[in-house]
Amino acid sequence: MIGVMFREEKLLIIRRSLTVNAPGKLCLPGGGIEAGESEEEALVREMQEELTIDVTPRRLCWRSVTPWGTRLAWWLAEFPDQVDPVPNPEEVSEVHWMTANEIVQARGTLPSLPEFVAAWRKSEIDLPWKDSSQT
């Protein structure tokens, strides 16, 4: 389960801590779904655990499968503009707000992140912001 959150035309991106799987990689925040938990409940829990923010799930915006077979559900979510994410250092080392171009040019991303941007640019994903770098 992945959280897709915008401020203006920038996505909330995290750098994973060095103590988790895929250490130091850039990605959107998210994690696994626990037994008995819905995707929306997992989204709320993961954003609180990783970034100490209370999000409101809006809708599922995309599904994908990683090269190693992990199924991902990408959820559009919101949290108040006056709230700044505070990373839990056990899981997240940095928080960034990045444009689509910045994401594509970044080194050290999980493969799913540029795939998400490519699908967004092809209008395969309905998001509240258009990628203005493509106009």
PDB file of C-alpha atoms in Angstrom:
ATOM      1  CA  MET A   1       0.000   0.000   0.000  1.00  0.00           C
ATOM      2  CA  ILE A   2       1.456   3.332  -1.132  1.00  0.00           C
ATOM      3  CA  GLY A   3       0.451   6.876  -0.102  1.00  0.00           C
ATOM      4  CA  VAL A   4       0.228   9.432  -2.928  1.00  0.00           C
ATOM      5  CA  MET A   5       0.139  12.957  -1.482  1.00  0.00           C
ATOM      6  CA  PHE A   6       0.581  16.308  -3.197  1.00  0.00           C
ATOM      7  CA  ARG A   7       1.377  19.866  -2.221  1.00  0.00           C
ATOM      8  CA  GLU A   8       0.837  22.047  -5.222  1.00  0.00           C
ATOM      9  CA  GLU A   9       2.450  20.044  -8.034  1.00  0.00           C
ATOM     10  CA  LYS A  10       4.927  18.142  -5.879  1.00  0.00           C
ATOM     11  CA  LEU A  11       4.690  14.616  -4.515  1.00  0.00           C
ATOM     12  CA  LEU A  12       5.711  13.647  -1.004  1.00  0.00           C
ATOM     13  CA  ILE A  13       8.790  11.424  -1.391  1.00  0.00           C
ATOM     14  CA  ILE A  14      10.755   9.710   1.356  1.00  0.00           C
ATOM     15  CA  ARG A  15      14.271   8.346   1.593  1.00  0.00           C
ATOM     16  CA  ARG A  16      14.162   5.023   3.395  1.00  0.00           C
ATOM     17  CA  SER A  17      16.288   4.640   6.516  1.00  0.00           C
ATOM     18  CA  LEU A  18      19.381   2.452   6.435  1.00  0.00           C
ATOM     19  CA  THR A  19      17.757  -0.137   8.730  1.00  0.00           C
ATOM     20  CA  VAL A  20      14.843  -1.201   6.476  1.00  0.00           C
ATOM     21  CA  ASN A  21      14.570  -3.148   3.208  1.00  0.00           C
ATOM     22  CA  ALA A  22      15.929  -1.179   0.226  1.00  0.00           C
ATOM     23  CA  PRO A  23      17.956   1.107   2.522  1.00  0.00           C
ATOM     24  CA  GLY A  24      18.489   4.678   1.369  1.00  0.00           C
ATOM     25  CA  LYS A  25      16.151   4.401  -1.631  1.00  0.00           C
ATOM     26  CA  LEU A  26      13.733   7.161  -2.629  1.00  0.00           C
ATOM     27  CA  CYS A  27      10.078   6.166  -2.851  1.00  0.00           C
ATOM     28  CA  LEU A  28       6.575   7.165  -1.892  1.00  0.00           C
ATOM     29  CA  PRO A  29       5.688   6.300   1.716  1.00  0.00           C
ATOM     30  CA  GLY A  30       3.839   3.093   2.441  1.00  0.00           C
ATOM     31  CA  GLY A  31       4.037  -0.425   3.710  1.00  0.00           C
ATOM     32  CA  GLY A  32       2.292  -3.711   4.247  1.00  0.00           C
ATOM     33  CA  ILE A  33      -1.281  -4.456   5.148  1.00  0.00           C
ATOM     34  CA  GLU A  34      -1.705  -6.255   8.468  1.00  0.00           C
ATOM     35  CA  ALA A  35      -4.141  -9.139   8.987  1.00  0.00           C
ATOM     36  CA  GLY A  36      -7.726  -7.919   9.134  1.00  0.00           C
ATOM     37  CA  GLU A  37      -6.794  -4.434   7.926  1.00  0.00           C
ATOM     38  CA  SER A  38      -8.309  -2.690   4.893  1.00  0.00           C
ATOM     39  CA  GLU A  39      -6.099  -0.799   2.443  1.00  0.00           C
ATOM     40  CA  GLU A  40      -7.439   2.488   3.812  1.00  0.00           C
ATOM     41  CA  GLU A  41      -6.678   1.466   7.404  1.00  0.00           C
ATOM     42  CA  ALA A  42      -3.165   0.395   6.401  1.00  0.00           C
ATOM     43  CA  LEU A  43      -2.621   3.738   4.665  1.00  0.00           C
ATOM     44  CA  VAL A  44      -3.621   5.693   7.775  1.00  0.00           C
ATOM     45  CA  ARG A  45      -1.474   3.506  10.049  1.00  0.00           C
ATOM     46  CA  GLU A  46       1.609   3.558   7.805  1.00  0.00           C
ATOM     47  CA  MET A  47       1.550   7.352   7.347  1.00  0.00           C
ATOM     48  CA  GLN A  48       1.286   7.779  11.120  1.00  0.00           C
ATOM     49  CA  GLU A  49       4.126   5.293  11.740  1.00  0.00           C
ATOM     50  CA  GLU A  50       6.477   6.648   9.060  1.00  0.00           C
ATOM     51  CA  LEU A  51       5.685  10.374   9.037  1.00  0.00           C
ATOM     52  CA  THR A  52       3.579  11.138  12.147  1.00  0.00           C
ATOM     53  CA  ILE A  53       0.768  12.543   9.996  1.00  0.00           C
ATOM     54  CA  ASP A  54      -2.934  11.761  10.064  1.00  0.00           C
ATOM     55  CA  VAL A  55      -4.101  11.298   6.494  1.00  0.00           C
ATOM     56  CA  THR A  56      -7.523  11.030   4.930  1.00  0.00           C
ATOM     57  CA  PRO A  57      -7.632   8.340   2.232  1.00  0.00           C
ATOM     58  CA  ARG A  58      -9.407   9.679  -0.858  1.00  0.00           C
ATOM     59  CA  ARG A  59      -9.329   6.894  -3.453  1.00  0.00           C
ATOM     60  CA  LEU A  60      -7.339   4.131  -5.031  1.00  0.00           C
ATOM     61  CA  CYS A  61      -5.554   5.636  -8.029  1.00  0.00           C
ATOM     62  CA  TRP A  62      -3.390   2.781  -9.394  1.00  0.00           C
ATOM     63  CA  ARG A  63      -2.323  -0.816  -8.914  1.00  0.00           C
ATOM     64  CA  SER A  64       1.001  -2.314  -9.951  1.00  0.00           C
ATOM     65  CA  VAL A  65       3.227  -5.337  -9.359  1.00  0.00           C
ATOM     66  CA  THR A  66       6.943  -5.086  -8.630  1.00  0.00           C
ATOM     67  CA  PRO A  67       9.473  -7.175 -10.599  1.00  0.00           C
ATOM     68  CA  TRP A  68       9.692  -9.500  -7.571  1.00  0.00           C
ATOM     69  CA  GLY A  69       5.905  -9.999  -7.436  1.00  0.00           C
ATOM     70  CA  THR A  70       4.777  -7.631  -4.679  1.00  0.00           C
ATOM     71  CA  ARG A  71       1.330  -6.205  -5.441  1.00  0.00           C
ATOM     72  CA  LEU A  72       1.060  -2.472  -4.759  1.00  0.00           C
ATOM     73  CA  ALA A  73      -2.089  -0.408  -4.199  1.00  0.00           C
ATOM     74  CA  TRP A  74      -1.451   3.325  -4.712  1.00  0.00           C
ATOM     75  CA  TRP A  75      -3.853   5.488  -2.675  1.00  0.00           C
ATOM     76  CA  LEU A  76      -4.427   9.198  -3.090  1.00  0.00           C
ATOM     77  CA  ALA A  77      -4.507  10.753   0.386  1.00  0.00           C
ATOM     78  CA  GLU A  78      -4.606  14.201   1.962  1.00  0.00           C
ATOM     79  CA  PHE A  79      -3.448  15.859   5.143  1.00  0.00           C
ATOM     80  CA  PRO A  80      -3.687  19.522   6.241  1.00  0.00           C
ATOM     81  CA  ASP A  81      -1.296  21.954   4.512  1.00  0.00           C
ATOM     82  CA  GLN A  82      -0.216  23.402   7.856  1.00  0.00           C
ATOM     83  CA  VAL A  83       1.068  19.979   8.975  1.00  0.00           C
ATOM     84  CA  ASP A  84       4.619  19.005   8.081  1.00  0.00           C
ATOM     85  CA  PRO A  85       5.602  15.335   8.015  1.00  0.00           C
ATOM     86  CA  VAL A  86       8.100  14.357  10.720  1.00  0.00           C
ATOM     87  CA  PRO A  87      10.017  11.233   9.719  1.00  0.00           C
ATOM     88  CA  ASN A  88      10.313   8.304  12.096  1.00  0.00           C
ATOM     89  CA  PRO A  89      14.102   7.739  11.852  1.00  0.00           C
ATOM     90  CA  GLU A  90      13.669   3.982  12.228  1.00  0.00           C
ATOM     91  CA  GLU A  91      11.870   3.930   8.871  1.00  0.00           C
ATOM     92  CA  VAL A  92      12.496   7.236   7.064  1.00  0.00           C
ATOM     93  CA  SER A  93      15.699   9.278   6.906  1.00  0.00           C
ATOM     94  CA  GLU A  94      14.464  12.216   4.775  1.00  0.00           C
ATOM     95  CA  VAL A  95      11.265  13.767   3.438  1.00  0.00           C
ATOM     96  CA  HIS A  96      11.144  15.665   0.131  1.00  0.00           C
ATOM     97  CA  TRP A  97       8.524  17.356  -2.023  1.00  0.00           C
ATOM     98  CA  MET A  98       9.471  16.595  -5.638  1.00  0.00           C
ATOM     99  CA  THR A  99       8.124  17.338  -9.106  1.00  0.00           C
ATOM    100  CA  ALA A 100       7.783  14.573 -11.672  1.00  0.00           C
ATOM    101  CA  ASN A 101      10.939  15.802 -13.426  1.00  0.00           C
ATOM    102  CA  GLU A 102      12.894  15.787 -10.169  1.00  0.00           C
ATOM    103  CA  ILE A 103      11.746  12.231  -9.481  1.00  0.00           C
ATOM    104  CA  VAL A 104      12.740  10.979 -12.929  1.00  0.00           C
ATOM    105  CA  GLN A 105      16.161  12.636 -12.649  1.00  0.00           C
ATOM    106  CA  ALA A 106      16.802  11.421  -9.092  1.00  0.00           C
ATOM    107  CA  ARG A 107      19.272   8.643  -8.447  1.00  0.00           C
ATOM    108  CA  GLY A 108      18.525   5.843  -6.041  1.00  0.00           C
ATOM    109  CA  THR A 109      14.773   5.454  -6.527  1.00  0.00           C
ATOM    110  CA  LEU A 110      12.887   2.218  -6.090  1.00  0.00           C
ATOM    111  CA  PRO A 111      11.894   0.981  -9.602  1.00  0.00           C
ATOM    112  CA  SER A 112       8.192   1.494  -8.858  1.00  0.00           C
ATOM    113  CA  LEU A 113       8.623   5.271  -8.480  1.00  0.00           C
ATOM    114  CA  PRO A 114       9.670   6.142 -12.073  1.00  0.00           C
ATOM    115  CA  GLU A 115       7.110   3.581 -13.306  1.00  0.00           C
ATOM    116  CA  PHE A 116       4.420   5.481 -11.391  1.00  0.00           C
ATOM    117  CA  VAL A 117       5.550   8.797 -12.927  1.00  0.00           C
ATOM    118  CA  ALA A 118       5.591   7.256 -16.433  1.00  0.00           C
ATOM    119  CA  ALA A 119       2.030   5.967 -15.996  1.00  0.00           C
ATOM    120  CA  TRP A 120       0.954   9.379 -14.655  1.00  0.00           C
ATOM    121  CA  ARG A 121       2.498  11.110 -17.678  1.00  0.00           C
ATOM    122  CA  LYS A 122       0.615   8.753 -20.007  1.00  0.00           C
ATOM    123  CA  SER A 123      -2.641   9.637 -18.175  1.00  0.00           C
ATOM    124  CA  GLU A 124      -2.985   6.040 -16.974  1.00  0.00           C
ATOM    125  CA  ILE A 125      -3.383   7.437 -13.464  1.00  0.00           C
ATOM    126  CA  ASP A 126      -6.018  10.048 -12.636  1.00  0.00           C
ATOM    127  CA  LEU A 127      -4.401  12.496 -10.226  1.00  0.00           C
ATOM    128  CA  PRO A 128      -5.520  15.972  -9.116  1.00  0.00           C
ATOM    129  CA  TRP A 129      -2.417  17.560 -10.647  1.00  0.00           C
ATOM    130  CA  LYS A 130      -1.282  17.274 -14.225  1.00  0.00           C
ATOM    131  CA  ASP A 131       2.433  16.957 -14.813  1.00  0.00           C
ATOM    132  CA  SER A 132       3.027  20.495 -16.129  1.00  0.00           C
ATOM    133  CA  SER A 133       6.534  19.563 -17.288  1.00  0.00           C
ATOM    134  CA  GLN A 134       4.912  17.568 -20.089  1.00  0.00           C
ATOM    135  CA  THR A 135       2.867  20.438 -21.538  1.00  0.00           C
TER     136      THR A 135
END
